[in-house]
Amino acid sequence: MPKANKAEKAAKAKQLRKAPLTTPSSLGDNARRDISAELNTLLSDVFALYLKTKNFHWHMSGPHFRDYHLLLDEQSDEIYATTDPIAERVRKLGGTTLRSIGDIARHQRLSDNDADFVTPADMLAELREDNARVAEYMRKTHDLCDEYNDVATASLLENWIDEAERRVWFLFETGRAV
């Protein structure tokens, strides 16, 4: 390949890397910016909740091991299933989304749990509270979507709020002392 063609291809590739990723949308720039930012923060929390749920799933012990282990596996799958739709919604709005574990850590509001041992009751209680927080964060994001008339994002959030509330309910009932 002649040098001129290589140089042209390199210049074209460099230009493409600098091209904006802005997807066309009827929402205004402020809406796209604000909702994308809020969704990225929510996505960070969802990833943190997913990993904490898996952590507790992997480290569960005690007489109810099987039931709790399976419950947390089911819940972690449900939580993980929201990650791609959240990120894709950001892209549909013309935003860019999370790029790394470090990016998640910079944005997440939920606390990690790196303890060597957590009792099953404490695991269930902590996950119950974290899922309740995520539902509240989703409601606040929904309010922002309402301000900008972003019905598509609001509609997605409504289903995810219901799923989070179901997880809270299951964790509450499972962790109740009779």
XYZ file of N, CA, C and O in Angstrom:
712
model
N 0.855 -1.177 0.000
C 0.000 0.000 0.000
C 0.898 1.234 0.000
O 1.802 1.339 0.816
N 0.650 2.167 -0.887
C 1.457 3.390 -0.939
C 1.327 4.184 0.361
O 0.311 4.123 1.047
N 2.394 4.951 0.669
C 2.426 5.743 1.903
C 1.269 6.723 1.996
O 0.722 6.949 3.070
N 0.882 7.320 0.889
C -0.197 8.303 0.896
C -1.505 7.659 1.369
O -2.255 8.242 2.160
N -1.775 6.443 0.911
C -3.011 5.758 1.329
C -2.982 5.421 2.814
O -3.992 5.538 3.493
N -1.811 4.991 3.319
C -1.685 4.691 4.751
C -1.899 5.945 5.582
O -2.598 5.921 6.585
N -1.294 7.036 5.148
C -1.430 8.296 5.874
C -2.884 8.781 5.844
O -3.403 9.268 6.851
N -3.525 8.641 4.692
C -4.933 9.048 4.580
C -5.818 8.200 5.491
O -6.706 8.723 6.172
N -5.574 6.891 5.501
C -6.364 5.994 6.358
C -6.140 6.323 7.834
O -7.083 6.322 8.620
N -4.906 6.603 8.202
C -4.598 6.950 9.588
C -5.285 8.254 9.975
O -5.850 8.377 11.075
N -5.253 9.227 9.087
C -5.902 10.514 9.359
C -7.416 10.341 9.484
O -8.052 10.929 10.362
N -7.991 9.506 8.620
C -9.434 9.256 8.657
C -9.823 8.534 9.954
O -10.829 8.872 10.577
N -9.015 7.565 10.357
C -9.281 6.830 11.604
C -9.206 7.774 12.801
O -10.040 7.701 13.714
N -8.225 8.669 12.800
C -8.089 9.633 13.896
C -9.295 10.563 13.937
O -9.824 10.866 15.010
N -9.755 10.983 12.786
C -10.910 11.862 12.700
C -12.170 11.141 13.227
O -12.967 11.736 13.948
N -12.336 9.878 12.890
C -13.482 9.110 13.361
C -13.469 8.950 14.873
O -14.525 8.979 15.511
N -12.292 8.778 15.458
C -12.193 8.644 16.914
C -12.630 9.920 17.622
O -13.078 9.886 18.752
N -12.493 11.047 16.965
C -12.876 12.332 17.552
C -14.325 12.701 17.244
O -14.827 13.686 17.769
N -14.990 11.917 16.408
C -16.366 12.229 16.026
C -17.281 12.096 17.240
O -17.134 11.178 18.039
N -18.211 13.016 17.392
C -19.132 12.925 18.531
C -20.041 11.701 18.392
O -20.369 11.278 17.292
N -20.433 11.146 19.542
C -21.310 9.987 19.558
C -22.766 10.387 19.735
O -23.610 9.560 20.028
N -23.056 11.651 19.538
C -24.391 12.171 19.787
C -25.395 11.542 18.829
O -25.324 11.730 17.624
N -26.325 10.817 19.395
C -27.406 10.202 18.643
C -28.519 11.231 18.491
O -28.824 11.956 19.438
N -29.134 11.304 17.327
C -30.234 12.261 17.161
C -31.374 11.971 18.147
O -31.712 10.821 18.396
N -31.932 13.027 18.711
C -33.034 12.900 19.664
C -33.851 14.180 19.646
O -33.312 15.260 19.438
N -35.139 14.026 19.886
C -36.000 15.207 19.932
C -35.927 15.910 21.281
O -36.444 17.017 21.432
N -35.285 15.290 22.257
C -35.096 15.939 23.556
C -34.023 17.013 23.420
O -33.084 16.867 22.640
N -34.137 18.057 24.177
C -33.156 19.140 24.126
C -31.816 18.731 24.720
O -31.690 17.693 25.393
N -30.824 19.557 24.484
C -29.472 19.281 24.978
C -29.421 19.152 26.497
O -28.732 18.283 27.027
N -30.149 20.015 27.200
C -30.153 19.947 28.661
C -30.751 18.630 29.144
O -30.234 18.003 30.071
N -31.846 18.219 28.537
C -32.487 16.957 28.917
C -31.545 15.797 28.664
O -31.358 14.926 29.526
N -30.944 15.780 27.517
C -30.034 14.680 27.168
C -28.860 14.621 28.135
O -28.497 13.549 28.623
N -28.295 15.775 28.428
C -27.156 15.836 29.348
C -27.557 15.400 30.756
O -26.909 14.544 31.365
N -28.640 15.981 31.283
C -29.041 15.721 32.667
C -29.518 14.282 32.870
O -29.148 13.634 33.852
N -30.337 13.799 31.955
C -30.852 12.436 32.103
C -29.732 11.425 31.913
O -29.641 10.439 32.660
N -28.859 11.649 30.955
C -27.719 10.735 30.754
C -26.842 10.674 32.000
O -26.430 9.588 32.425
N -26.568 11.820 32.587
C -25.743 11.857 33.803
C -26.422 11.090 34.937
O -25.781 10.308 35.650
N -27.714 11.319 35.091
C -28.459 10.636 36.156
C -28.510 9.130 35.916
O -28.371 8.328 36.845
N -28.697 8.732 34.672
C -28.722 7.302 34.350
C -27.365 6.650 34.577
O -27.293 5.495 35.018
N -26.292 7.358 34.285
C -24.961 6.798 34.538
C -24.717 6.593 36.033
O -24.118 5.602 36.437
N -25.180 7.526 36.842
C -25.055 7.360 38.292
C -25.900 6.183 38.751
O -25.448 5.346 39.551
N -27.109 6.078 38.229
C -27.975 4.942 38.546
C -27.334 3.637 38.089
O -27.343 2.638 38.828
N -26.755 3.625 36.914
C -26.083 2.429 36.406
C -24.942 2.015 37.324
O -24.745 0.822 37.591
N -24.209 2.979 37.853
C -23.138 2.678 38.809
C -23.702 2.003 40.052
O -23.139 1.015 40.551
N -24.812 2.514 40.548
C -25.455 1.910 41.720
C -25.959 0.498 41.415
O -25.846 -0.397 42.246
N -26.504 0.312 40.237
C -27.010 -1.011 39.863
C -25.852 -2.007 39.773
O -25.971 -3.141 40.247
N -24.738 -1.604 39.193
C -23.571 -2.494 39.156
C -23.077 -2.802 40.568
O -22.730 -3.943 40.880
N -23.032 -1.794 41.431
C -22.594 -2.013 42.816
C -23.541 -2.966 43.536
O -23.095 -3.872 44.263
N -24.842 -2.791 43.327
C -25.828 -3.679 43.947
C -25.708 -5.097 43.401
O -25.801 -6.074 44.150
N -25.494 -5.207 42.112
C -25.315 -6.526 41.493
C -24.138 -7.256 42.134
O -24.259 -8.411 42.558
N -22.998 -6.568 42.223
C -21.805 -7.223 42.755
C -21.961 -7.553 44.241
O -21.530 -8.624 44.692
N -22.609 -6.684 45.005
C -22.831 -6.981 46.417
C -23.764 -8.179 46.568
O -23.529 -9.057 47.410
N -24.788 -8.239 45.734
C -25.720 -9.368 45.792
C -24.992 -10.660 45.446
O -25.178 -11.687 46.111
N -24.135 -10.635 44.431
C -23.348 -11.822 44.078
C -22.372 -12.171 45.203
O -22.192 -13.352 45.533
N -21.740 -11.164 45.792
C -20.816 -11.387 46.905
C -21.531 -12.147 48.025
O -21.027 -13.155 48.521
N -22.704 -11.662 48.408
C -23.449 -12.318 49.490
C -23.949 -13.695 49.049
O -23.968 -14.632 49.848
N -24.312 -13.845 47.806
C -24.702 -15.151 47.247
C -23.542 -16.147 47.386
O -23.741 -17.279 47.813
N -22.351 -15.704 47.036
C -21.169 -16.589 47.086
C -20.761 -16.921 48.517
O -20.172 -17.963 48.779
N -21.012 -16.015 49.449
C -20.523 -16.172 50.818
C -21.626 -16.501 51.825
O -21.397 -16.410 53.024
N -22.764 -16.888 51.330
C -23.874 -17.265 52.207
C -23.502 -18.534 52.970
O -22.774 -19.387 52.464
N -24.010 -18.638 54.193
C -23.780 -19.836 55.005
C -24.956 -20.017 55.951
O -25.829 -19.167 56.030
N -24.975 -21.122 56.653
C -25.996 -21.334 57.672
C -27.083 -22.300 57.261
O -27.068 -22.854 56.156
N -28.052 -22.480 58.158
C -29.078 -23.493 57.945
C -30.015 -23.206 56.763
O -30.639 -24.122 56.242
N -30.116 -21.967 56.331
C -30.975 -21.621 55.192
C -30.152 -21.348 53.940
O -30.627 -20.668 53.018
N -28.942 -21.907 53.917
C -28.002 -21.640 52.829
C -28.646 -21.782 51.454
O -28.590 -20.868 50.640
N -29.241 -22.929 51.185
C -29.753 -23.186 49.845
C -30.806 -22.156 49.444
O -30.751 -21.597 48.340
N -31.772 -21.906 50.302
C -32.834 -20.951 49.977
C -32.280 -19.545 49.752
O -32.639 -18.875 48.783
N -31.417 -19.091 50.640
C -30.847 -17.746 50.513
C -29.923 -17.654 49.301
O -29.932 -16.656 48.579
N -29.123 -18.689 49.112
C -28.196 -18.732 47.982
C -28.974 -18.610 46.665
O -28.610 -17.812 45.788
N -30.045 -19.360 46.535
C -30.849 -19.325 45.312
C -31.592 -18.000 45.162
O -31.698 -17.462 44.055
N -32.113 -17.469 46.263
C -32.794 -16.175 46.218
C -31.859 -15.079 45.704
O -32.209 -14.301 44.814
N -30.648 -15.037 46.258
C -29.709 -13.987 45.858
C -29.205 -14.196 44.434
O -28.924 -13.226 43.724
N -29.124 -15.431 43.999
C -28.739 -15.697 42.607
C -29.823 -15.182 41.664
O -29.523 -14.511 40.667
N -31.067 -15.455 41.995
C -32.186 -14.975 41.191
C -32.219 -13.445 41.165
O -32.390 -12.831 40.115
N -32.028 -12.835 42.327
C -32.068 -11.375 42.386
C -30.893 -10.751 41.642
O -31.066 -9.736 40.959
N -29.718 -11.350 41.744
C -28.568 -10.776 41.033
C -28.784 -10.847 39.521
O -28.421 -9.908 38.804
N -29.385 -11.918 39.041
C -29.684 -12.018 37.604
C -30.638 -10.902 37.171
O -30.454 -10.294 36.117
N -31.656 -10.641 37.984
C -32.625 -9.594 37.669
C -31.964 -8.221 37.668
O -32.218 -7.392 36.783
N -31.108 -7.983 38.643
C -30.401 -6.701 38.738
C -29.495 -6.520 37.521
O -29.500 -5.467 36.879
N -28.730 -7.559 37.211
C -27.808 -7.473 36.072
C -28.559 -7.214 34.764
O -28.063 -6.492 33.890
N -29.755 -7.776 34.654
C -30.534 -7.621 33.421
C -30.916 -6.168 33.151
O -31.269 -5.829 32.015
N -30.830 -5.294 34.138
C -31.152 -3.880 33.910
C -29.959 -3.081 33.401
O -30.138 -1.971 32.891
N -28.743 -3.619 33.537
C -27.563 -2.821 33.208
C -27.498 -2.431 31.734
O -27.268 -1.259 31.419
N -27.717 -3.369 30.850
C -27.614 -3.055 29.426
C -28.707 -2.095 28.976
O -28.407 -1.122 28.269
N -29.962 -2.293 29.372
C -30.979 -1.305 28.981
C -30.713 0.105 29.510
O -31.002 1.087 28.824
N -30.155 0.215 30.715
C -29.825 1.550 31.234
C -28.744 2.184 30.364
O -28.874 3.335 29.920
N -27.669 1.436 30.109
C -26.572 1.968 29.297
C -27.045 2.293 27.881
O -26.678 3.336 27.316
N -27.855 1.426 27.311
C -28.341 1.683 25.955
C -29.270 2.897 25.912
O -29.296 3.623 24.925
N -30.003 3.132 26.987
C -30.855 4.326 27.027
C -29.993 5.592 27.022
O -30.318 6.574 26.358
N -28.883 5.551 27.751
C -27.949 6.683 27.729
C -27.483 6.947 26.301
O -27.451 8.087 25.838
N -27.141 5.879 25.598
C -26.665 6.038 24.220
C -27.779 6.543 23.300
O -27.545 7.357 22.418
N -29.001 6.060 23.513
C -30.128 6.531 22.705
C -30.354 8.027 22.900
O -30.814 8.717 21.997
N -30.040 8.507 24.093
C -30.166 9.937 24.381
C -29.001 10.740 23.806
O -29.022 11.968 23.846
N -27.990 10.047 23.325
C -26.830 10.728 22.760
C -25.694 10.907 23.743
O -24.705 11.566 23.435
N -25.810 10.314 24.915
C -24.747 10.411 25.909
C -23.755 9.270 25.772
O -23.928 8.359 24.963
N -22.708 9.363 26.545
C -21.770 8.249 26.652
C -21.960 7.650 28.035
O -22.415 8.320 28.962
N -21.621 6.396 28.152
C -21.883 5.720 29.407
C -20.597 5.272 30.078
O -19.499 5.624 29.628
N -20.736 4.529 31.138
C -19.597 4.092 31.944
C -18.603 3.305 31.107
O -18.986 2.588 30.184
N -17.341 3.431 31.482
C -16.294 2.782 30.699
C -15.442 1.803 31.493
O -14.663 1.063 30.909
N -15.571 1.806 32.826
C -14.665 0.963 33.616
C -15.186 0.778 35.039
O -16.106 1.483 35.468
N -14.552 -0.137 35.751
C -14.854 -0.341 37.171
C -14.553 0.950 37.944
O -15.310 1.340 38.834
N -13.470 1.624 37.588
C -13.122 2.889 38.237
C -14.192 3.939 38.017
O -14.516 4.712 38.928
N -14.749 3.966 36.822
C -15.824 4.906 36.510
C -17.044 4.604 37.378
O -17.676 5.518 37.920
N -17.357 3.332 37.543
C -18.462 2.931 38.416
C -18.191 3.419 39.842
O -19.053 4.026 40.476
N -16.997 3.161 40.338
C -16.644 3.524 41.716
C -16.747 5.033 41.946
O -17.143 5.474 43.025
N -16.412 5.828 40.940
C -16.489 7.284 41.081
C -17.922 7.792 41.148
O -18.168 8.870 41.683
N -18.871 7.044 40.608
C -20.255 7.506 40.531
C -21.211 6.840 41.518
O -22.268 7.395 41.795
N -20.875 5.670 42.025
C -21.840 4.930 42.848
C -22.115 5.628 44.168
O -21.238 6.255 44.758
N -23.352 5.517 44.613
C -23.777 6.059 45.896
C -23.922 4.965 46.951
O -23.896 5.261 48.138
N -24.104 3.729 46.532
C -24.212 2.610 47.467
C -22.844 2.247 48.008
O -21.847 2.301 47.286
N -22.811 1.830 49.258
C -21.548 1.422 49.882
C -21.227 -0.019 49.540
O -22.122 -0.870 49.473
N -19.956 -0.293 49.358
C -19.496 -1.669 49.177
C -19.456 -2.351 50.538
O -19.455 -1.693 51.578
N -19.384 -3.670 50.529
C -19.197 -4.430 51.755
C -18.074 -5.420 51.503
O -18.268 -6.416 50.804
N -16.915 -5.120 52.053
C -15.730 -5.962 51.878
C -15.408 -6.758 53.129
O -14.283 -7.255 53.279
N -16.376 -6.900 54.030
C -16.134 -7.604 55.294
C -15.789 -9.070 55.036
O -16.295 -9.682 54.092
N -14.942 -9.607 55.898
C -14.570 -11.016 55.780
C -15.748 -11.935 56.067
O -15.859 -13.006 55.482
N -16.617 -11.537 56.989
C -17.787 -12.350 57.307
C -18.973 -11.442 57.595
O -18.855 -10.455 58.314
N -20.101 -11.788 57.008
C -21.354 -11.084 57.249
C -22.392 -12.170 57.535
O -22.481 -13.155 56.805
N -23.154 -12.002 58.586
C -24.169 -13.006 58.913
C -25.256 -13.001 57.842
O -25.503 -11.968 57.193
N -25.925 -14.124 57.645
C -27.019 -14.150 56.669
C -28.080 -13.086 56.942
O -28.544 -12.431 56.009
N -28.441 -12.883 58.209
C -29.453 -11.863 58.535
C -28.973 -10.473 58.139
O -29.755 -9.661 57.613
N -27.701 -10.179 58.389
C -27.160 -8.869 58.019
C -27.071 -8.711 56.502
O -27.281 -7.613 55.968
N -26.767 -9.802 55.802
C -26.741 -9.750 54.334
C -28.111 -9.370 53.793
O -28.226 -8.465 52.952
N -29.136 -10.073 54.268
C -30.486 -9.814 53.782
C -30.925 -8.390 54.113
O -31.528 -7.703 53.270
N -30.624 -7.923 55.319
C -31.005 -6.572 55.730
C -30.279 -5.516 54.897
O -30.885 -4.523 54.470
N -28.998 -5.718 54.671
C -28.232 -4.742 53.885
C -28.721 -4.687 52.445
O -28.875 -3.602 51.864
N -28.984 -5.831 51.865
C -29.502 -5.850 50.499
C -30.906 -5.251 50.419
O -31.243 -4.567 49.452
N -31.715 -5.488 51.446
C -33.051 -4.892 51.481
C -32.939 -3.366 51.453
O -33.613 -2.692 50.671
N -32.065 -2.827 52.291
C -31.888 -1.363 52.341
C -31.307 -0.825 51.039
O -31.729 0.242 50.558
N -30.348 -1.530 50.470
C -29.753 -1.074 49.207
C -30.760 -1.098 48.064
O -30.795 -0.184 47.239
N -31.583 -2.135 48.003
C -32.613 -2.184 46.966
C -33.631 -1.068 47.162
O -34.096 -0.472 46.185
N -33.969 -0.761 48.404
C -34.882 0.352 48.679
C -34.261 1.675 48.232
O -34.953 2.534 47.664
N -32.967 1.843 48.471
C -32.270 3.065 48.020
C -32.295 3.159 46.495
O -32.538 4.233 45.937
N -32.024 2.043 45.822
C -32.028 2.048 44.359
C -33.417 2.411 43.844
O -33.544 3.198 42.897
N -34.455 1.883 44.463
C -35.823 2.247 44.049
C -36.044 3.751 44.225
O -36.649 4.396 43.356
N -35.553 4.314 45.324
C -35.693 5.753 45.548
C -34.886 6.554 44.516
O -35.364 7.572 44.000
N -33.679 6.108 44.206
C -32.886 6.782 43.165
C -33.623 6.734 41.821
O -33.614 7.701 41.058
N -34.253 5.596 41.546
C -35.011 5.472 40.303
C -36.190 6.436 40.278
O -36.490 7.021 39.233
N -36.850 6.614 41.408
C -37.967 7.568 41.474
C -37.484 8.990 41.187
O -38.148 9.761 40.482
N -36.336 9.340 41.748
C -35.788 10.680 41.500
C -35.415 10.853 40.029
O -35.617 11.928 39.450
N -34.877 9.801 39.433
C -34.559 9.847 38.007
C -35.845 9.978 37.200
O -35.903 10.723 36.216
N -36.885 9.273 37.623
C -38.195 9.360 36.964
C -38.712 10.802 37.033
O -39.237 11.323 36.037
N -38.572 11.443 38.189
C -38.999 12.840 38.327
C -38.272 13.732 37.319
O -38.879 14.616 36.706
N -36.977 13.501 37.157
C -36.199 14.270 36.182
C -36.724 14.020 34.772
O -36.863 14.959 33.977
N -37.012 12.772 34.464
C -37.565 12.448 33.143
C -38.904 13.150 32.922
O -39.178 13.638 31.813
N -39.721 13.200 33.967
C -41.008 13.902 33.860
C -40.801 15.381 33.557
O -41.534 15.958 32.748
N -39.808 15.993 34.186
C -39.514 17.414 33.938
C -39.220 17.669 32.465
O -39.590 18.704 31.922
N -38.524 16.718 31.835
C -38.124 16.877 30.435
C -39.037 16.150 29.451
O -38.757 16.102 28.257
N -40.123 15.561 29.958
C -41.057 14.810 29.122
C -40.379 13.649 28.389
O -40.703 13.358 27.236
N -39.469 12.982 29.064
C -38.818 11.793 28.501
C -39.606 10.566 28.952
O -39.261 9.893 29.921
N -40.682 10.294 28.217
C -41.583 9.208 28.606
C -40.952 7.832 28.402
O -41.286 6.883 29.117
N -40.042 7.705 27.460
C -39.422 6.406 27.197
C -38.573 5.955 28.392
O -38.693 4.821 28.863
N -37.728 6.847 28.898
C -36.904 6.507 30.055
C -37.786 6.305 31.283
O -37.584 5.363 32.054
N -38.780 7.167 31.456
C -39.689 7.048 32.603
C -40.394 5.690 32.598
O -40.542 5.053 33.643
N -40.800 5.245 31.442
C -41.493 3.960 31.327
C -40.591 2.800 31.754
O -41.031 1.889 32.465
N -39.354 2.832 31.325
C -38.394 1.797 31.745
C -38.222 1.813 33.255
O -38.226 0.766 33.910
N -38.073 3.004 33.792
C -37.864 3.143 35.237
C -39.030 2.589 36.042
O -38.829 1.995 37.105
N -40.229 2.764 35.554
C -41.402 2.268 36.283
C -41.331 0.761 36.490
O -41.626 0.258 37.578
N -40.913 0.029 35.478
C -40.769 -1.420 35.616
C -39.630 -1.780 36.568
O -39.763 -2.704 37.374
N -38.532 -1.057 36.483
C -37.389 -1.360 37.348
C -37.695 -1.018 38.807
O -37.216 -1.703 39.711
N -38.479 0.025 39.038
C -38.892 0.354 40.402
C -39.715 -0.798 40.967
O -39.507 -1.228 42.105
N -40.636 -1.308 40.185
C -41.455 -2.432 40.625
C -40.589 -3.647 40.950
O -40.801 -4.317 41.972
N -39.589 -3.927 40.122
C -38.692 -5.057 40.376
C -37.899 -4.842 41.667
O -37.732 -5.770 42.462
N -37.420 -3.629 41.877
C -36.656 -3.331 43.100
C -37.544 -3.475 44.331
O -37.115 -4.025 45.362
N -38.773 -2.997 44.231
C -39.693 -3.129 45.359
C -40.034 -4.596 45.638
O -40.192 -4.985 46.792
N -40.090 -5.405 44.620
C -40.328 -6.847 44.805
C -39.139 -7.473 45.536
O -39.320 -8.293 46.441
N -37.925 -7.065 45.163
C -36.742 -7.585 45.854
C -36.756 -7.161 47.317
O -36.435 -7.962 48.210
N -37.122 -5.908 47.594
C -37.217 -5.431 48.970
C -38.212 -6.290 49.741
O -37.939 -6.725 50.864
N -39.345 -6.537 49.155
C -40.380 -7.349 49.791
C -39.866 -8.750 50.116
O -40.003 -9.233 51.237
N -39.254 -9.408 49.133
C -38.734 -10.755 49.350
C -37.649 -10.761 50.423
O -37.618 -11.658 51.275
N -36.758 -9.799 50.397
C -35.686 -9.739 51.396
C -36.254 -9.453 52.784
O -35.788 -10.020 53.781
N -37.264 -8.600 52.855
C -37.908 -8.302 54.134
C -38.553 -9.561 54.698
O -38.340 -9.925 55.853
N -39.375 -10.222 53.889
C -40.096 -11.403 54.367
C -39.137 -12.542 54.704
O -39.342 -13.263 55.681
N -38.098 -12.706 53.918
C -37.130 -13.779 54.161
C -36.348 -13.529 55.441
O -36.021 -14.468 56.164
N -36.063 -12.270 55.724
C -35.254 -11.936 56.898
C -36.035 -11.714 58.182
O -35.445 -11.445 59.228
N -37.364 -11.845 58.106
C -38.181 -11.615 59.308
C -37.964 -12.696 60.344
O -37.931 -13.873 60.033
N -37.853 -12.263 61.574
C -37.800 -13.213 62.708
C -39.246 -13.449 63.119
O -39.980 -12.502 63.399
N -39.634 -14.697 63.123
C -41.031 -15.024 63.425
C -41.277 -15.004 64.902
O -40.532 -15.294 65.741
